[in-house]
Short mmCIF file of C-alpha atoms in Angstrom, two decimals:
data_model
loop_
_atom_site.label_atom_id
_atom_site.label_comp_id
_atom_site.label_asym_id
_atom_site.label_seq_id
_atom_site.Cartn_x
_atom_site.Cartn_y
_atom_site.Cartn_z
CA SER A 16 100.45 166.64 107.69
CA ALA A 17 97.25 166.58 109.75
CA LEU A 18 95.97 163.59 107.75
CA GLN A 19 99.14 161.60 108.39
CA LEU A 20 98.90 162.34 112.11
CA LYS A 21 95.24 161.27 112.11
CA LEU A 22 96.17 157.94 110.51
CA TRP A 23 99.02 157.35 112.99
CA ASN A 24 96.63 158.02 115.87
CA LYS A 25 93.71 156.08 114.42
CA TYR A 26 95.78 152.91 114.03
CA ARG A 27 97.85 153.51 117.20
CA VAL A 28 101.15 153.16 115.37
CA SER A 29 103.96 153.32 117.91
CA ASN A 30 106.88 152.02 115.85
CA ILE A 31 107.89 151.77 112.20
CA PRO A 32 107.86 150.07 109.80
CA SER A 33 104.24 149.13 110.46
CA LEU A 34 101.89 147.45 107.96
CA ILE A 35 98.15 147.31 108.71
CA PHE A 36 95.56 145.56 106.53
CA ILE A 37 92.07 147.08 106.35
CA ASP A 38 88.79 145.89 104.87
CA ALA A 39 88.07 148.72 102.42
CA SER A 40 84.30 148.16 102.45
CA THR A 41 83.92 148.54 106.24
CA GLY A 42 87.11 150.40 107.20
CA LYS A 43 87.76 147.80 109.92
CA VAL A 44 91.25 146.56 110.71
CA VAL A 45 91.75 143.03 109.39
CA CYS A 46 95.27 142.60 110.72
CA ARG A 47 97.63 144.88 112.67
CA ASN A 48 100.80 142.86 112.23
CA GLY A 49 101.09 142.90 108.44
CA LEU A 50 104.89 142.60 108.54
CA LEU A 51 104.65 139.29 110.40
CA VAL A 52 101.95 138.13 107.98
CA ILE A 53 104.05 138.63 104.86
CA ARG A 54 107.06 137.05 106.60
CA ASP A 55 105.02 133.96 107.62
CA ASP A 56 102.87 133.72 104.49
CA PRO A 57 104.92 135.09 101.58
CA GLU A 58 102.80 133.15 99.04
CA GLY A 59 99.57 134.73 100.34
CA LEU A 60 97.99 131.32 100.94
CA GLU A 61 96.10 132.61 104.01
CA PHE A 62 94.85 135.80 102.31
CA PRO A 63 92.86 137.92 103.33
CA TRP A 64 94.58 137.35 106.70
CA GLY A 65 91.50 138.15 108.79
CA PRO A 66 91.41 137.37 112.51
CA LYS A 67 90.71 133.74 113.33
CA PRO A 68 89.17 132.50 116.59
CA PHE A 69 91.64 131.97 119.44
CA SER A 70 90.72 128.26 119.65
CA GLU A 71 91.72 127.78 116.00
CA VAL A 72 95.02 129.68 116.25
CA VAL A 73 96.09 127.96 119.49
CA ALA A 74 95.03 124.44 118.36
CA GLY A 75 97.61 121.78 119.15
CA PRO A 76 99.59 120.36 122.07
CA LEU A 77 100.59 122.57 125.02
CA LEU A 78 103.32 121.94 127.60
CA ARG A 79 103.59 121.96 131.37
CA ASN A 80 107.02 122.59 132.86
CA ASN A 81 107.22 118.98 134.15
CA GLY A 82 107.25 117.82 130.51
CA GLN A 83 103.60 116.75 130.45
CA THR A 84 101.62 117.70 127.35
CA LEU A 85 97.92 118.43 127.06
CA ASP A 86 95.68 119.45 124.19
CA SER A 87 94.70 123.10 123.76
CA SER A 88 91.04 122.05 124.05
CA ALA A 89 91.75 121.85 127.83
CA LEU A 90 91.57 125.69 127.84
CA GLU A 91 87.91 125.68 126.76
CA GLY A 92 85.51 127.05 129.35
CA SER A 93 88.25 128.91 131.26
CA HIS A 94 89.33 132.53 131.31
CA VAL A 95 92.74 132.58 129.66
CA GLY A 96 95.66 134.98 130.03
CA VAL A 97 97.79 134.87 126.88
CA TYR A 98 101.22 135.89 128.16
CA PHE A 99 103.84 137.16 125.68
CA SER A 100 107.14 137.30 127.54
CA ALA A 101 110.84 136.39 127.47
CA HIS A 102 113.60 135.73 130.00
CA TRP A 103 116.00 138.30 128.44
CA CYS A 104 113.52 141.14 129.21
CA PRO A 105 113.79 142.48 132.83
CA PRO A 106 110.21 143.92 132.97
CA CYS A 107 108.98 140.46 131.88
CA ARG A 108 110.80 138.72 134.72
CA SER A 109 109.42 141.13 137.33
CA LEU A 110 105.87 140.76 135.95
CA THR A 111 106.21 136.95 135.98
CA ARG A 112 106.98 137.02 139.71
CA VAL A 113 103.77 138.98 140.41
CA LEU A 114 101.76 136.92 137.93
CA VAL A 115 102.69 133.61 139.61
CA GLU A 116 101.12 134.93 142.85
CA SER A 117 98.06 136.31 141.02
CA TYR A 118 97.54 132.98 139.25
CA ARG A 119 97.70 131.13 142.56
CA LYS A 120 95.20 133.50 144.22
CA ILE A 121 92.71 133.30 141.34
CA LYS A 122 92.89 129.49 141.24
CA GLU A 123 92.54 129.26 145.04
CA ALA A 124 89.41 131.44 144.82
CA GLY A 125 87.91 128.67 142.65
CA GLN A 126 87.95 130.61 139.36
CA LYS A 127 88.51 128.76 136.08
CA PHE A 128 91.65 130.48 134.87
CA GLU A 129 94.65 129.37 132.83
CA ILE A 130 97.68 131.25 131.53
CA LEU A 131 99.28 130.43 128.20
CA PHE A 132 102.95 131.43 127.85
CA VAL A 133 103.97 132.48 124.34
CA SER A 134 107.74 132.77 124.43
CA ALA A 135 109.90 135.38 122.73
CA ASP A 136 113.07 133.78 124.13
CA ARG A 137 116.11 133.51 121.92
CA SER A 138 116.83 129.82 122.50
CA GLU A 139 115.13 126.63 123.64
CA ASP A 140 117.40 126.53 126.73
CA SER A 141 116.42 130.06 127.73
CA PHE A 142 112.74 129.14 127.22
CA LYS A 143 113.11 126.03 129.43
CA GLN A 144 114.89 127.96 132.19
CA TYR A 145 112.21 130.70 132.20
CA PHE A 146 109.27 128.28 131.88
CA SER A 147 110.54 126.27 134.87
CA GLU A 148 109.41 129.20 137.08
CA MET A 149 105.86 129.13 135.67
CA PRO A 150 102.97 127.00 137.01
CA TRP A 151 100.88 127.30 133.83
CA VAL A 152 101.02 126.04 130.23
CA ALA A 153 103.04 127.09 127.18
CA VAL A 154 103.10 126.76 123.43
CA PRO A 155 106.12 124.50 122.66
CA TYR A 156 109.14 126.64 121.80
CA ALA A 157 109.82 124.59 118.66
CA ASP A 158 106.37 125.48 117.28
CA GLU A 159 107.51 128.84 115.95
CA ALA A 160 104.63 129.06 113.46
CA ARG A 161 101.98 128.84 116.18
CA ARG A 162 103.82 131.36 118.41
CA SER A 163 103.99 133.73 115.45
CA ARG A 164 100.27 133.26 114.63
CA LEU A 165 99.36 134.21 118.23
CA ASN A 166 101.56 137.31 117.97
CA ARG A 167 99.76 138.21 114.75
CA LEU A 168 96.31 137.53 116.16
CA TYR A 169 96.79 140.13 118.93
CA GLY A 170 99.08 142.54 117.05
CA ILE A 171 101.78 142.28 119.72
CA GLN A 172 104.20 145.22 119.48
CA GLY A 173 106.15 144.77 122.71
CA ILE A 174 106.64 142.53 125.74
CA PRO A 175 105.56 141.80 128.41
CA THR A 176 101.96 141.74 127.18
CA LEU A 177 99.13 139.90 128.92
CA ILE A 178 95.86 139.57 126.97
CA VAL A 179 92.93 138.36 129.09
CA LEU A 180 90.23 136.33 127.30
CA ASP A 181 86.78 135.27 128.48
CA SER A 182 85.64 131.64 128.43
CA GLN A 183 84.56 132.04 124.77
CA GLY A 184 88.03 133.24 123.73
CA GLU A 185 86.96 136.90 123.27
CA VAL A 186 89.31 139.66 124.49
CA ILE A 187 88.33 141.23 127.84
CA THR A 188 91.42 143.43 128.10
CA ARG A 189 94.77 143.89 126.38
CA GLN A 190 96.03 145.67 129.52
CA GLY A 191 96.49 142.57 131.67
CA ARG A 192 99.95 143.74 132.74
CA VAL A 193 98.57 147.00 134.16
CA GLU A 194 95.64 145.21 135.81
CA VAL A 195 97.82 142.60 137.52
CA LEU A 196 100.21 145.26 138.87
CA ASN A 197 97.33 147.52 140.05
CA ASP A 198 95.27 144.74 141.62
CA VAL A 199 97.66 142.40 143.44
CA GLU A 200 94.78 140.91 145.46
CA CYS A 201 92.97 140.08 142.15
CA ARG A 202 89.70 141.49 143.50
CA GLU A 203 88.74 142.88 140.08
CA PHE A 204 89.48 139.67 138.11
CA PRO A 205 88.83 139.17 135.14
CA TRP A 206 89.55 142.88 134.82
CA HIS A 207 86.81 144.20 132.55
CA PRO A 208 87.96 147.68 131.41
CA LYS A 209 86.72 150.55 133.58
CA PRO A 210 85.37 153.62 131.79
CA VAL A 211 87.22 155.94 134.22
CA LEU A 212 90.60 155.24 135.82
CA GLU A 213 92.69 157.09 138.34
CA LEU A 214 96.02 157.85 136.65
CA THR A 215 98.94 155.86 138.10
CA ASP A 216 102.54 155.09 137.06
CA SER A 217 101.56 151.64 135.82
CA ASN A 218 98.45 152.57 133.81
CA ALA A 219 99.90 155.75 132.26
CA VAL A 220 100.95 153.55 129.30
CA GLN A 221 97.29 153.66 128.19
CA LEU A 222 97.72 157.33 127.27
CA ASN A 223 99.59 156.01 124.22
CA GLU A 224 96.80 153.63 123.21
CA GLY A 225 94.34 156.16 121.81
CA PRO A 226 92.46 159.39 122.54
CA CYS A 227 92.16 160.10 126.28
CA LEU A 228 90.46 162.74 128.38
CA VAL A 229 92.53 163.64 131.45
CA LEU A 230 90.74 165.57 134.18
CA PHE A 231 92.93 167.22 136.84
CA VAL A 232 91.43 167.71 140.30
CA ASP A 233 92.69 168.89 143.67
CA SER A 234 93.99 165.68 145.26
CA GLU A 235 93.86 167.23 148.75
CA ASP A 236 90.08 167.24 148.57
CA ASP A 237 88.73 163.65 148.62
CA GLY A 238 85.21 164.73 147.77
CA GLU A 239 86.39 166.51 144.63
CA SER A 240 87.91 163.32 143.15
CA GLU A 241 84.68 161.40 143.67
CA ALA A 242 82.52 164.23 142.28
CA ALA A 243 84.76 164.46 139.19
CA LYS A 244 84.50 160.71 138.65
CA GLN A 245 80.70 160.82 138.87
CA LEU A 246 80.67 163.69 136.38
CA ILE A 247 82.65 161.88 133.68
CA GLN A 248 81.59 158.25 134.36
CA PRO A 249 78.27 158.43 132.41
CA ILE A 250 79.96 160.25 129.51
CA ALA A 251 82.70 157.59 129.36
CA GLU A 252 80.15 154.77 129.51
CA LYS A 253 78.20 156.32 126.64
CA ILE A 254 81.32 156.64 124.45
CA ILE A 255 82.39 153.05 125.17
CA ALA A 256 78.88 151.74 124.41
CA LYS A 257 78.90 153.63 121.10
CA TYR A 258 82.17 152.03 119.97
CA LYS A 259 81.11 148.61 121.26
CA ALA A 260 77.95 148.82 119.11
CA LYS A 261 80.22 149.51 116.09
CA GLU A 262 82.50 146.63 117.20
CA GLU A 263 85.44 149.04 117.34
CA GLU A 264 87.94 149.81 120.09
CA ALA A 265 86.98 152.98 121.93
#
């Protein structure tokens, strides 16, 4: 029915079963990954399962691939890319290759940036092999509970996913994968979302994320593209500001 379709679209459900918890008084989403919640907390000890700050969820020791450990408090004050990935997944491996270069460029430019690898590998050996290619930090593979809590916090539905956080641990973009692939020189880092994008192969995935307006223009005429962008830019900015004021995703 139309109502069912509205609910699917509103909560961006892309696979089933899907269980989403909502605060009935405000209508806001409390938790997108309800199935993980009830698997991890069958007794309901953490109820009402609301989002916790990143610093609280990530708290504990982190690894470097040389075996060194450091405390998660070392991430404070840096932009952080939370990278959900696994060696068995070919798109993950190809993104990792690009991401290693991006990480190097951003660090060389003097930016405070760290990446946190949250593994979805199927064994400790596979994790170690994959992590050996990465110059950043990881949640220990054995700490399954913390890996699962990070998956829950960001409602991860597929990999590779790169969530980019500001220095306070707030989400800048969930589309880190698209941003890294579209901006190999990292000129736009930390990739604040743009109100208007030019449609490309790599960012077309965002058409599945929620309502979109797609404006077709004659690509032969350079001026027409720019004029179209200037026409819809202020409208897009207004819509985004409206949702931001409501603390909702646009």
